[in-house]
Amino acid sequence: MDNLTYSIPGLLFPAISLLMLAYTNRFFGLAKLSRQLLSEYEKSKSEILEKQIHNLRFRISLILYSQSAGIFSLILCTCSMGMIPFYNIVAWILFASSLLFMVISLILALIEIHLSVIALDIERNSVLNPVSK
């Protein structure tokens, strides 16, 4: 096995930073939307809004887990760089673990994006096919 150099784990730092920024922006957008929907729900008690609020809560949880996996990936990557001069095999294991957590973070983000489409479908259906009472 080749020696791990600082440049290999160093490649992850910009990627992780950009992902964390994207996740944070997504979180703030969902939090704002959640507050708006909760305010509307207090007035109308609409079943459609209730579905959207539950969907939003789950999506916010997914973003939380995505951010957590991304942060853990950054921590492992940093530890990997710290281990390079001492135990190269441990550095490789830490780096591989950081890549695994990065993949987990991306998969969770992908699931959240798919749920976002479902939420848009709920809203679209409520507008195009209103329930008459």
Short mmCIF file of N, CA, C and O in Angstrom, two decimals:
data_model
loop_
_atom_site.label_atom_id
_atom_site.label_comp_id
_atom_site.label_asym_id
_atom_site.label_seq_id
_atom_site.Cartn_x
_atom_site.Cartn_y
_atom_site.Cartn_z
N MET A 1 0.84 -1.17 0.00
CA MET A 1 0.00 0.00 0.00
C MET A 1 0.89 1.24 0.00
O MET A 1 1.84 1.33 0.75
N ASP A 2 0.55 2.19 -0.87
CA ASP A 2 1.30 3.43 -0.94
C ASP A 2 1.10 4.26 0.31
O ASP A 2 0.10 4.13 1.02
N ASN A 3 2.06 5.12 0.56
CA ASN A 3 1.92 6.03 1.69
C ASN A 3 0.86 7.08 1.38
O ASN A 3 0.78 7.60 0.27
N LEU A 4 0.08 7.37 2.39
CA LEU A 4 -0.92 8.43 2.27
C LEU A 4 -0.20 9.76 2.44
O LEU A 4 0.59 9.94 3.36
N THR A 5 -0.45 10.68 1.53
CA THR A 5 0.17 12.01 1.62
C THR A 5 -0.89 13.02 2.06
O THR A 5 -2.08 12.74 2.00
N TYR A 6 -0.43 14.17 2.46
CA TYR A 6 -1.36 15.20 2.94
C TYR A 6 -2.30 15.69 1.84
O TYR A 6 -3.41 16.13 2.13
N SER A 7 -1.88 15.61 0.62
CA SER A 7 -2.72 16.14 -0.46
C SER A 7 -3.96 15.29 -0.72
O SER A 7 -4.98 15.82 -1.16
N ILE A 8 -3.89 14.00 -0.42
CA ILE A 8 -5.06 13.14 -0.69
C ILE A 8 -6.21 13.49 0.25
O ILE A 8 -7.30 13.83 -0.23
N PRO A 9 -6.06 13.44 1.57
CA PRO A 9 -7.18 13.86 2.42
C PRO A 9 -7.49 15.35 2.28
O PRO A 9 -8.63 15.77 2.48
N GLY A 10 -6.49 16.13 1.92
CA GLY A 10 -6.69 17.56 1.73
C GLY A 10 -7.69 17.88 0.64
O GLY A 10 -8.31 18.94 0.64
N LEU A 11 -7.86 16.95 -0.30
CA LEU A 11 -8.83 17.15 -1.37
C LEU A 11 -10.27 17.18 -0.86
O LEU A 11 -11.15 17.77 -1.49
N LEU A 12 -10.53 16.52 0.26
CA LEU A 12 -11.89 16.47 0.78
C LEU A 12 -12.32 17.76 1.46
O LEU A 12 -13.52 18.03 1.54
N PHE A 13 -11.39 18.54 1.97
CA PHE A 13 -11.77 19.73 2.73
C PHE A 13 -12.65 20.70 1.95
O PHE A 13 -13.67 21.14 2.46
N PRO A 14 -12.31 21.07 0.70
CA PRO A 14 -13.20 21.98 -0.02
C PRO A 14 -14.56 21.34 -0.31
O PRO A 14 -15.59 22.01 -0.23
N ALA A 15 -14.57 20.06 -0.62
CA ALA A 15 -15.84 19.38 -0.92
C ALA A 15 -16.74 19.36 0.31
O ALA A 15 -17.94 19.66 0.23
N ILE A 16 -16.16 19.01 1.44
CA ILE A 16 -16.96 18.95 2.68
C ILE A 16 -17.47 20.34 3.04
O ILE A 16 -18.63 20.51 3.42
N SER A 17 -16.63 21.35 2.88
CA SER A 17 -17.04 22.72 3.20
C SER A 17 -18.20 23.17 2.32
O SER A 17 -19.16 23.77 2.82
N LEU A 18 -18.13 22.89 1.04
CA LEU A 18 -19.23 23.26 0.14
C LEU A 18 -20.50 22.49 0.46
O LEU A 18 -21.60 23.06 0.41
N LEU A 19 -20.36 21.21 0.78
CA LEU A 19 -21.54 20.43 1.15
C LEU A 19 -22.19 20.98 2.42
O LEU A 19 -23.42 21.08 2.51
N MET A 20 -21.38 21.32 3.40
CA MET A 20 -21.92 21.84 4.65
C MET A 20 -22.65 23.17 4.40
O MET A 20 -23.70 23.41 4.99
N LEU A 21 -22.12 23.99 3.53
CA LEU A 21 -22.78 25.24 3.18
C LEU A 21 -24.12 24.96 2.50
O LEU A 21 -25.13 25.59 2.83
N ALA A 22 -24.13 24.02 1.58
CA ALA A 22 -25.38 23.66 0.89
C ALA A 22 -26.40 23.10 1.88
O ALA A 22 -27.58 23.45 1.83
N TYR A 23 -25.96 22.23 2.78
CA TYR A 23 -26.87 21.65 3.77
C TYR A 23 -27.43 22.73 4.69
O TYR A 23 -28.61 22.72 5.03
N THR A 24 -26.57 23.65 5.10
CA THR A 24 -27.02 24.72 5.99
C THR A 24 -28.05 25.60 5.31
O THR A 24 -29.08 25.95 5.90
N ASN A 25 -27.80 25.96 4.05
CA ASN A 25 -28.76 26.77 3.29
C ASN A 25 -30.08 26.03 3.13
O ASN A 25 -31.16 26.61 3.26
N ARG A 26 -30.00 24.75 2.86
CA ARG A 26 -31.21 23.93 2.72
C ARG A 26 -31.97 23.90 4.04
O ARG A 26 -33.20 24.01 4.07
N PHE A 27 -31.24 23.73 5.14
CA PHE A 27 -31.87 23.69 6.45
C PHE A 27 -32.60 25.00 6.74
O PHE A 27 -33.75 24.99 7.19
N PHE A 28 -31.94 26.14 6.50
CA PHE A 28 -32.57 27.42 6.78
C PHE A 28 -33.83 27.62 5.92
O PHE A 28 -34.84 28.15 6.39
N GLY A 29 -33.76 27.19 4.67
CA GLY A 29 -34.94 27.28 3.80
C GLY A 29 -36.09 26.44 4.31
O GLY A 29 -37.25 26.90 4.34
N LEU A 30 -35.79 25.23 4.74
CA LEU A 30 -36.84 24.35 5.27
C LEU A 30 -37.38 24.86 6.60
O LEU A 30 -38.58 24.76 6.87
N ALA A 31 -36.52 25.40 7.44
CA ALA A 31 -36.97 25.94 8.72
C ALA A 31 -37.92 27.11 8.50
O ALA A 31 -38.96 27.22 9.16
N LYS A 32 -37.59 27.97 7.55
CA LYS A 32 -38.46 29.11 7.24
C LYS A 32 -39.80 28.62 6.71
O LYS A 32 -40.86 29.10 7.14
N LEU A 33 -39.76 27.68 5.79
CA LEU A 33 -41.00 27.12 5.24
C LEU A 33 -41.82 26.43 6.31
O LEU A 33 -43.05 26.56 6.36
N SER A 34 -41.16 25.74 7.21
CA SER A 34 -41.85 25.06 8.30
C SER A 34 -42.59 26.06 9.18
O SER A 34 -43.74 25.83 9.57
N ARG A 35 -41.94 27.14 9.50
CA ARG A 35 -42.59 28.18 10.32
C ARG A 35 -43.82 28.76 9.61
O ARG A 35 -44.85 28.99 10.23
N GLN A 36 -43.69 28.98 8.30
CA GLN A 36 -44.82 29.52 7.54
C GLN A 36 -45.99 28.53 7.53
O GLN A 36 -47.14 28.92 7.73
N LEU A 37 -45.68 27.26 7.29
CA LEU A 37 -46.74 26.25 7.24
C LEU A 37 -47.40 26.07 8.60
O LEU A 37 -48.61 25.87 8.68
N LEU A 38 -46.60 26.11 9.67
CA LEU A 38 -47.18 25.99 11.01
C LEU A 38 -48.13 27.16 11.30
O LEU A 38 -49.20 26.97 11.88
N SER A 39 -47.75 28.34 10.86
CA SER A 39 -48.61 29.51 11.05
C SER A 39 -49.92 29.34 10.27
O SER A 39 -51.00 29.62 10.79
N GLU A 40 -49.82 28.88 9.03
CA GLU A 40 -51.02 28.64 8.22
C GLU A 40 -51.87 27.52 8.81
O GLU A 40 -53.09 27.60 8.80
N TYR A 41 -51.21 26.50 9.33
CA TYR A 41 -51.94 25.36 9.89
C TYR A 41 -52.73 25.77 11.14
O TYR A 41 -53.84 25.28 11.36
N GLU A 42 -52.17 26.66 11.95
CA GLU A 42 -52.89 27.13 13.14
C GLU A 42 -54.21 27.77 12.76
O GLU A 42 -55.19 27.67 13.49
N LYS A 43 -54.26 28.42 11.60
CA LYS A 43 -55.48 29.09 11.16
C LYS A 43 -56.46 28.14 10.50
O LYS A 43 -57.66 28.21 10.71
N SER A 44 -55.94 27.23 9.66
CA SER A 44 -56.84 26.42 8.83
C SER A 44 -57.01 24.98 9.26
O SER A 44 -58.01 24.35 8.90
N LYS A 45 -56.05 24.41 9.96
CA LYS A 45 -56.06 22.98 10.35
C LYS A 45 -56.24 22.07 9.13
O LYS A 45 -56.87 21.03 9.19
N SER A 46 -55.64 22.47 8.01
CA SER A 46 -55.76 21.73 6.76
C SER A 46 -54.98 20.42 6.82
O SER A 46 -53.85 20.36 7.32
N GLU A 47 -55.58 19.37 6.29
CA GLU A 47 -54.93 18.06 6.25
C GLU A 47 -53.71 18.08 5.33
O GLU A 47 -52.70 17.43 5.61
N ILE A 48 -53.81 18.83 4.25
CA ILE A 48 -52.69 18.97 3.31
C ILE A 48 -51.50 19.61 4.01
O ILE A 48 -50.36 19.16 3.87
N LEU A 49 -51.76 20.68 4.77
CA LEU A 49 -50.67 21.33 5.50
C LEU A 49 -50.07 20.40 6.54
O LEU A 49 -48.86 20.40 6.74
N GLU A 50 -50.89 19.60 7.16
CA GLU A 50 -50.39 18.65 8.15
C GLU A 50 -49.44 17.64 7.50
O GLU A 50 -48.37 17.34 8.03
N LYS A 51 -49.80 17.15 6.32
CA LYS A 51 -48.92 16.23 5.58
C LYS A 51 -47.60 16.91 5.23
O LYS A 51 -46.53 16.32 5.35
N GLN A 52 -47.70 18.16 4.79
CA GLN A 52 -46.48 18.89 4.42
C GLN A 52 -45.59 19.13 5.65
O GLN A 52 -44.37 19.02 5.55
N ILE A 53 -46.19 19.43 6.77
CA ILE A 53 -45.42 19.68 7.99
C ILE A 53 -44.71 18.41 8.44
O ILE A 53 -43.53 18.45 8.81
N HIS A 54 -45.40 17.27 8.36
CA HIS A 54 -44.75 16.01 8.72
C HIS A 54 -43.60 15.69 7.76
O HIS A 54 -42.54 15.23 8.18
N ASN A 55 -43.84 15.94 6.48
CA ASN A 55 -42.81 15.72 5.48
C ASN A 55 -41.61 16.62 5.76
O ASN A 55 -40.46 16.18 5.71
N LEU A 56 -41.88 17.89 6.08
CA LEU A 56 -40.80 18.83 6.37
C LEU A 56 -40.00 18.40 7.59
O LEU A 56 -38.77 18.51 7.60
N ARG A 57 -40.68 17.93 8.62
CA ARG A 57 -39.98 17.51 9.84
C ARG A 57 -39.02 16.37 9.52
O ARG A 57 -37.89 16.36 9.99
N PHE A 58 -39.47 15.42 8.72
CA PHE A 58 -38.60 14.30 8.35
C PHE A 58 -37.44 14.78 7.50
O PHE A 58 -36.30 14.36 7.69
N ARG A 59 -37.72 15.71 6.57
CA ARG A 59 -36.65 16.23 5.72
C ARG A 59 -35.62 17.01 6.53
O ARG A 59 -34.42 16.91 6.27
N ILE A 60 -36.08 17.77 7.52
CA ILE A 60 -35.15 18.49 8.39
C ILE A 60 -34.27 17.50 9.15
O ILE A 60 -33.07 17.72 9.32
N SER A 61 -34.86 16.39 9.59
CA SER A 61 -34.09 15.35 10.28
C SER A 61 -33.03 14.77 9.35
O SER A 61 -31.89 14.54 9.76
N LEU A 62 -33.40 14.54 8.10
CA LEU A 62 -32.42 14.01 7.14
C LEU A 62 -31.27 14.99 6.93
O LEU A 62 -30.11 14.57 6.82
N ILE A 63 -31.58 16.27 6.87
CA ILE A 63 -30.51 17.26 6.72
C ILE A 63 -29.62 17.26 7.96
O ILE A 63 -28.39 17.35 7.86
N LEU A 64 -30.23 17.13 9.14
CA LEU A 64 -29.45 17.04 10.37
C LEU A 64 -28.49 15.86 10.30
O LEU A 64 -27.29 16.00 10.61
N TYR A 65 -28.98 14.70 9.87
CA TYR A 65 -28.12 13.52 9.78
C TYR A 65 -27.07 13.68 8.67
O TYR A 65 -25.94 13.22 8.82
N SER A 66 -27.45 14.33 7.58
CA SER A 66 -26.48 14.61 6.51
C SER A 66 -25.35 15.49 7.02
O SER A 66 -24.18 15.24 6.76
N GLN A 67 -25.72 16.55 7.75
CA GLN A 67 -24.72 17.44 8.31
C GLN A 67 -23.84 16.70 9.32
O GLN A 67 -22.62 16.88 9.34
N SER A 68 -24.47 15.88 10.14
CA SER A 68 -23.70 15.13 11.14
C SER A 68 -22.69 14.19 10.47
O SER A 68 -21.53 14.12 10.89
N ALA A 69 -23.13 13.48 9.44
CA ALA A 69 -22.22 12.58 8.72
C ALA A 69 -21.11 13.38 8.04
O ALA A 69 -19.95 12.97 8.03
N GLY A 70 -21.44 14.55 7.48
CA GLY A 70 -20.43 15.40 6.85
C GLY A 70 -19.42 15.92 7.86
O GLY A 70 -18.21 15.94 7.59
N ILE A 71 -19.90 16.31 9.03
CA ILE A 71 -18.98 16.79 10.07
C ILE A 71 -18.09 15.66 10.56
O ILE A 71 -16.89 15.83 10.74
N PHE A 72 -18.68 14.48 10.74
CA PHE A 72 -17.88 13.33 11.16
C PHE A 72 -16.85 12.98 10.10
O PHE A 72 -15.71 12.62 10.42
N SER A 73 -17.22 13.12 8.84
CA SER A 73 -16.28 12.90 7.74
C SER A 73 -15.11 13.87 7.83
O SER A 73 -13.95 13.48 7.66
N LEU A 74 -15.40 15.12 8.12
CA LEU A 74 -14.35 16.14 8.25
C LEU A 74 -13.44 15.82 9.43
O LEU A 74 -12.21 15.95 9.33
N ILE A 75 -14.03 15.41 10.54
CA ILE A 75 -13.23 15.06 11.72
C ILE A 75 -12.30 13.89 11.41
O ILE A 75 -11.11 13.92 11.73
N LEU A 76 -12.85 12.85 10.77
CA LEU A 76 -12.02 11.68 10.43
C LEU A 76 -10.93 12.04 9.43
O LEU A 76 -9.81 11.55 9.52
N CYS A 77 -11.26 12.91 8.50
CA CYS A 77 -10.27 13.36 7.52
C CYS A 77 -9.14 14.13 8.20
O CYS A 77 -7.96 13.93 7.90
N THR A 78 -9.51 14.98 9.15
CA THR A 78 -8.51 15.73 9.91
C THR A 78 -7.64 14.79 10.73
O THR A 78 -6.40 14.94 10.77
N CYS A 79 -8.27 13.83 11.39
CA CYS A 79 -7.51 12.84 12.17
C CYS A 79 -6.58 12.04 11.26
O CYS A 79 -5.45 11.71 11.63
N SER A 80 -7.07 11.73 10.07
CA SER A 80 -6.25 11.01 9.09
C SER A 80 -4.98 11.79 8.76
O SER A 80 -3.88 11.23 8.73
N MET A 81 -5.13 13.08 8.55
CA MET A 81 -3.97 13.91 8.25
C MET A 81 -3.01 13.95 9.44
O MET A 81 -1.79 13.98 9.26
N GLY A 82 -3.57 13.95 10.64
CA GLY A 82 -2.73 13.97 11.83
C GLY A 82 -1.96 12.68 12.04
O GLY A 82 -0.89 12.67 12.65
N MET A 83 -2.48 11.58 11.53
CA MET A 83 -1.84 10.28 11.72
C MET A 83 -0.80 9.95 10.63
O MET A 83 -0.03 9.01 10.79
N ILE A 84 -0.78 10.72 9.56
CA ILE A 84 0.13 10.42 8.44
C ILE A 84 1.58 10.25 8.89
O ILE A 84 2.23 9.28 8.52
N PRO A 85 2.13 11.16 9.69
CA PRO A 85 3.55 10.99 10.05
C PRO A 85 3.82 9.84 11.04
O PRO A 85 4.95 9.39 11.15
N PHE A 86 2.78 9.36 11.70
CA PHE A 86 2.98 8.37 12.75
C PHE A 86 2.63 6.94 12.32
O PHE A 86 3.46 6.05 12.40
N TYR A 87 1.39 6.74 11.90
CA TYR A 87 0.91 5.41 11.53
C TYR A 87 0.14 5.52 10.22
O TYR A 87 -1.05 5.83 10.22
N ASN A 88 0.82 5.25 9.13
CA ASN A 88 0.21 5.46 7.82
C ASN A 88 -0.98 4.56 7.60
O ASN A 88 -1.95 4.99 6.98
N ILE A 89 -0.95 3.33 8.08
CA ILE A 89 -2.09 2.42 7.87
C ILE A 89 -3.32 2.94 8.60
O ILE A 89 -4.44 2.87 8.10
N VAL A 90 -3.12 3.50 9.80
CA VAL A 90 -4.23 4.09 10.56
C VAL A 90 -4.76 5.32 9.81
O VAL A 90 -5.97 5.55 9.74
N ALA A 91 -3.85 6.08 9.23
CA ALA A 91 -4.25 7.26 8.44
C ALA A 91 -5.13 6.83 7.27
O ALA A 91 -6.15 7.47 6.98
N TRP A 92 -4.74 5.73 6.59
CA TRP A 92 -5.54 5.22 5.48
C TRP A 92 -6.93 4.78 5.96
O TRP A 92 -7.93 5.05 5.30
N ILE A 93 -6.98 4.10 7.08
CA ILE A 93 -8.26 3.63 7.62
C ILE A 93 -9.15 4.81 7.99
O ILE A 93 -10.35 4.81 7.67
N LEU A 94 -8.57 5.82 8.62
CA LEU A 94 -9.35 7.01 8.97
C LEU A 94 -9.83 7.74 7.72
O LEU A 94 -10.97 8.21 7.66
N PHE A 95 -8.97 7.80 6.70
CA PHE A 95 -9.36 8.45 5.46
C PHE A 95 -10.48 7.68 4.77
O PHE A 95 -11.46 8.27 4.30
N ALA A 96 -10.37 6.35 4.73
CA ALA A 96 -11.42 5.53 4.13
C ALA A 96 -12.73 5.70 4.90
O ALA A 96 -13.81 5.79 4.31
N SER A 97 -12.63 5.79 6.22
CA SER A 97 -13.83 6.02 7.04
C SER A 97 -14.45 7.38 6.74
O SER A 97 -15.68 7.51 6.69
N SER A 98 -13.60 8.37 6.53
CA SER A 98 -14.13 9.70 6.21
C SER A 98 -14.86 9.68 4.87
O SER A 98 -15.89 10.33 4.71
N LEU A 99 -14.33 8.91 3.92
CA LEU A 99 -15.01 8.77 2.63
C LEU A 99 -16.36 8.07 2.79
O LEU A 99 -17.35 8.44 2.16
N LEU A 100 -16.40 7.06 3.64
CA LEU A 100 -17.65 6.35 3.90
C LEU A 100 -18.70 7.30 4.48
O LEU A 100 -19.86 7.31 4.03
N PHE A 101 -18.31 8.11 5.45
CA PHE A 101 -19.26 9.06 6.03
C PHE A 101 -19.67 10.14 5.04
O PHE A 101 -20.80 10.63 5.08
N MET A 102 -18.78 10.48 4.12
CA MET A 102 -19.14 11.42 3.07
C MET A 102 -20.21 10.81 2.17
O MET A 102 -21.20 11.46 1.80
N VAL A 103 -20.06 9.55 1.82
CA VAL A 103 -21.05 8.86 0.98
C VAL A 103 -22.39 8.77 1.72
O VAL A 103 -23.45 9.00 1.13
N ILE A 104 -22.35 8.45 3.01
CA ILE A 104 -23.59 8.39 3.81
C ILE A 104 -24.27 9.76 3.79
O ILE A 104 -25.49 9.86 3.60
N SER A 105 -23.50 10.81 3.96
CA SER A 105 -24.03 12.16 3.94
C SER A 105 -24.71 12.46 2.60
O SER A 105 -25.81 13.01 2.55
N LEU A 106 -24.08 12.07 1.52
CA LEU A 106 -24.64 12.32 0.19
C LEU A 106 -25.90 11.49 -0.06
O LEU A 106 -26.86 11.98 -0.67
N ILE A 107 -25.93 10.26 0.42
CA ILE A 107 -27.12 9.42 0.26
C ILE A 107 -28.30 10.03 1.02
O ILE A 107 -29.42 10.09 0.51
N LEU A 108 -28.05 10.48 2.24
CA LEU A 108 -29.12 11.12 3.01
C LEU A 108 -29.61 12.39 2.31
O LEU A 108 -30.82 12.66 2.28
N ALA A 109 -28.71 13.16 1.74
CA ALA A 109 -29.10 14.35 0.99
C ALA A 109 -29.94 13.98 -0.22
O ALA A 109 -30.91 14.67 -0.56
N LEU A 110 -29.58 12.89 -0.88
CA LEU A 110 -30.35 12.43 -2.04
C LEU A 110 -31.77 12.03 -1.63
O LEU A 110 -32.74 12.38 -2.32
N ILE A 111 -31.89 11.34 -0.52
CA ILE A 111 -33.22 10.96 -0.02
C ILE A 111 -34.04 12.21 0.28
O ILE A 111 -35.23 12.30 -0.06
N GLU A 112 -33.40 13.20 0.90
CA GLU A 112 -34.11 14.46 1.21
C GLU A 112 -34.58 15.16 -0.05
O GLU A 112 -35.69 15.69 -0.09
N ILE A 113 -33.79 15.13 -1.09
CA ILE A 113 -34.18 15.75 -2.35
C ILE A 113 -35.40 15.03 -2.94
O ILE A 113 -36.34 15.67 -3.43
N HIS A 114 -35.42 13.72 -2.86
CA HIS A 114 -36.58 12.96 -3.35
C HIS A 114 -37.83 13.29 -2.54
O HIS A 114 -38.93 13.41 -3.10
N LEU A 115 -37.68 13.45 -1.23
CA LEU A 115 -38.83 13.83 -0.40
C LEU A 115 -39.30 15.24 -0.72
O LEU A 115 -40.48 15.55 -0.60
N SER A 116 -38.38 16.09 -1.14
CA SER A 116 -38.74 17.44 -1.55
C SER A 116 -39.67 17.39 -2.75
O SER A 116 -40.65 18.15 -2.83
N VAL A 117 -39.40 16.50 -3.67
CA VAL A 117 -40.26 16.35 -4.85
C VAL A 117 -41.64 15.85 -4.42
O VAL A 117 -42.67 16.31 -4.93
N ILE A 118 -41.69 14.93 -3.47
CA ILE A 118 -42.97 14.44 -2.96
C ILE A 118 -43.77 15.59 -2.34
O ILE A 118 -44.98 15.71 -2.55
N ALA A 119 -43.07 16.44 -1.58
CA ALA A 119 -43.74 17.59 -0.97
C ALA A 119 -44.30 18.53 -2.03
O ALA A 119 -45.42 19.05 -1.89
N LEU A 120 -43.55 18.74 -3.09
CA LEU A 120 -44.05 19.58 -4.18
C LEU A 120 -45.26 18.95 -4.85
O LEU A 120 -46.20 19.65 -5.24
N ASP A 121 -45.26 17.62 -4.99
CA ASP A 121 -46.41 16.92 -5.57
C ASP A 121 -47.65 17.09 -4.69
O ASP A 121 -48.76 17.27 -5.20
N ILE A 122 -47.48 17.01 -3.37
CA ILE A 122 -48.61 17.21 -2.45
C ILE A 122 -49.19 18.60 -2.64
O ILE A 122 -50.40 18.78 -2.76
N GLU A 123 -48.31 19.59 -2.70
CA GLU A 123 -48.77 20.96 -2.87
C GLU A 123 -49.44 21.16 -4.24
O GLU A 123 -50.50 21.77 -4.34
N ARG A 124 -48.82 20.62 -5.27
CA ARG A 124 -49.39 20.74 -6.62
C ARG A 124 -50.76 20.09 -6.69
O ARG A 124 -51.72 20.68 -7.23
N ASN A 125 -50.89 18.90 -6.12
CA ASN A 125 -52.17 18.20 -6.12
C ASN A 125 -53.23 18.96 -5.34
O ASN A 125 -54.41 18.95 -5.72
N SER A 126 -52.84 19.60 -4.26
CA SER A 126 -53.82 20.35 -3.46
C SER A 126 -54.33 21.58 -4.22
O SER A 126 -55.46 22.00 -4.04
N VAL A 127 -53.48 22.15 -5.05
CA VAL A 127 -53.89 23.31 -5.83
C VAL A 127 -54.70 22.90 -7.06
O VAL A 127 -55.74 23.49 -7.36
N LEU A 128 -54.24 21.87 -7.75
CA LEU A 128 -54.92 21.45 -8.99
C LEU A 128 -56.18 20.63 -8.73
O LEU A 128 -57.08 20.63 -9.56
N ASN A 129 -56.22 19.92 -7.61
CA ASN A 129 -57.36 19.07 -7.28
C ASN A 129 -57.87 19.39 -5.88
O ASN A 129 -57.77 18.57 -4.98
N PRO A 130 -58.40 20.60 -5.68
CA PRO A 130 -58.83 20.97 -4.33
C PRO A 130 -60.00 20.09 -3.87
O PRO A 130 -60.86 19.72 -4.65
N VAL A 131 -59.96 19.78 -2.58
CA VAL A 131 -61.03 19.00 -1.98
C VAL A 131 -62.18 19.94 -1.67
O VAL A 131 -62.01 20.92 -0.96
N SER A 132 -63.33 19.65 -2.23
CA SER A 132 -64.47 20.52 -1.96
C SER A 132 -65.19 20.05 -0.71
O SER A 132 -65.40 18.87 -0.51
N LYS A 133 -65.54 21.00 0.14
CA LYS A 133 -66.22 20.68 1.39
C LYS A 133 -67.59 21.29 1.41
O LYS A 133 -67.90 22.26 0.91
#
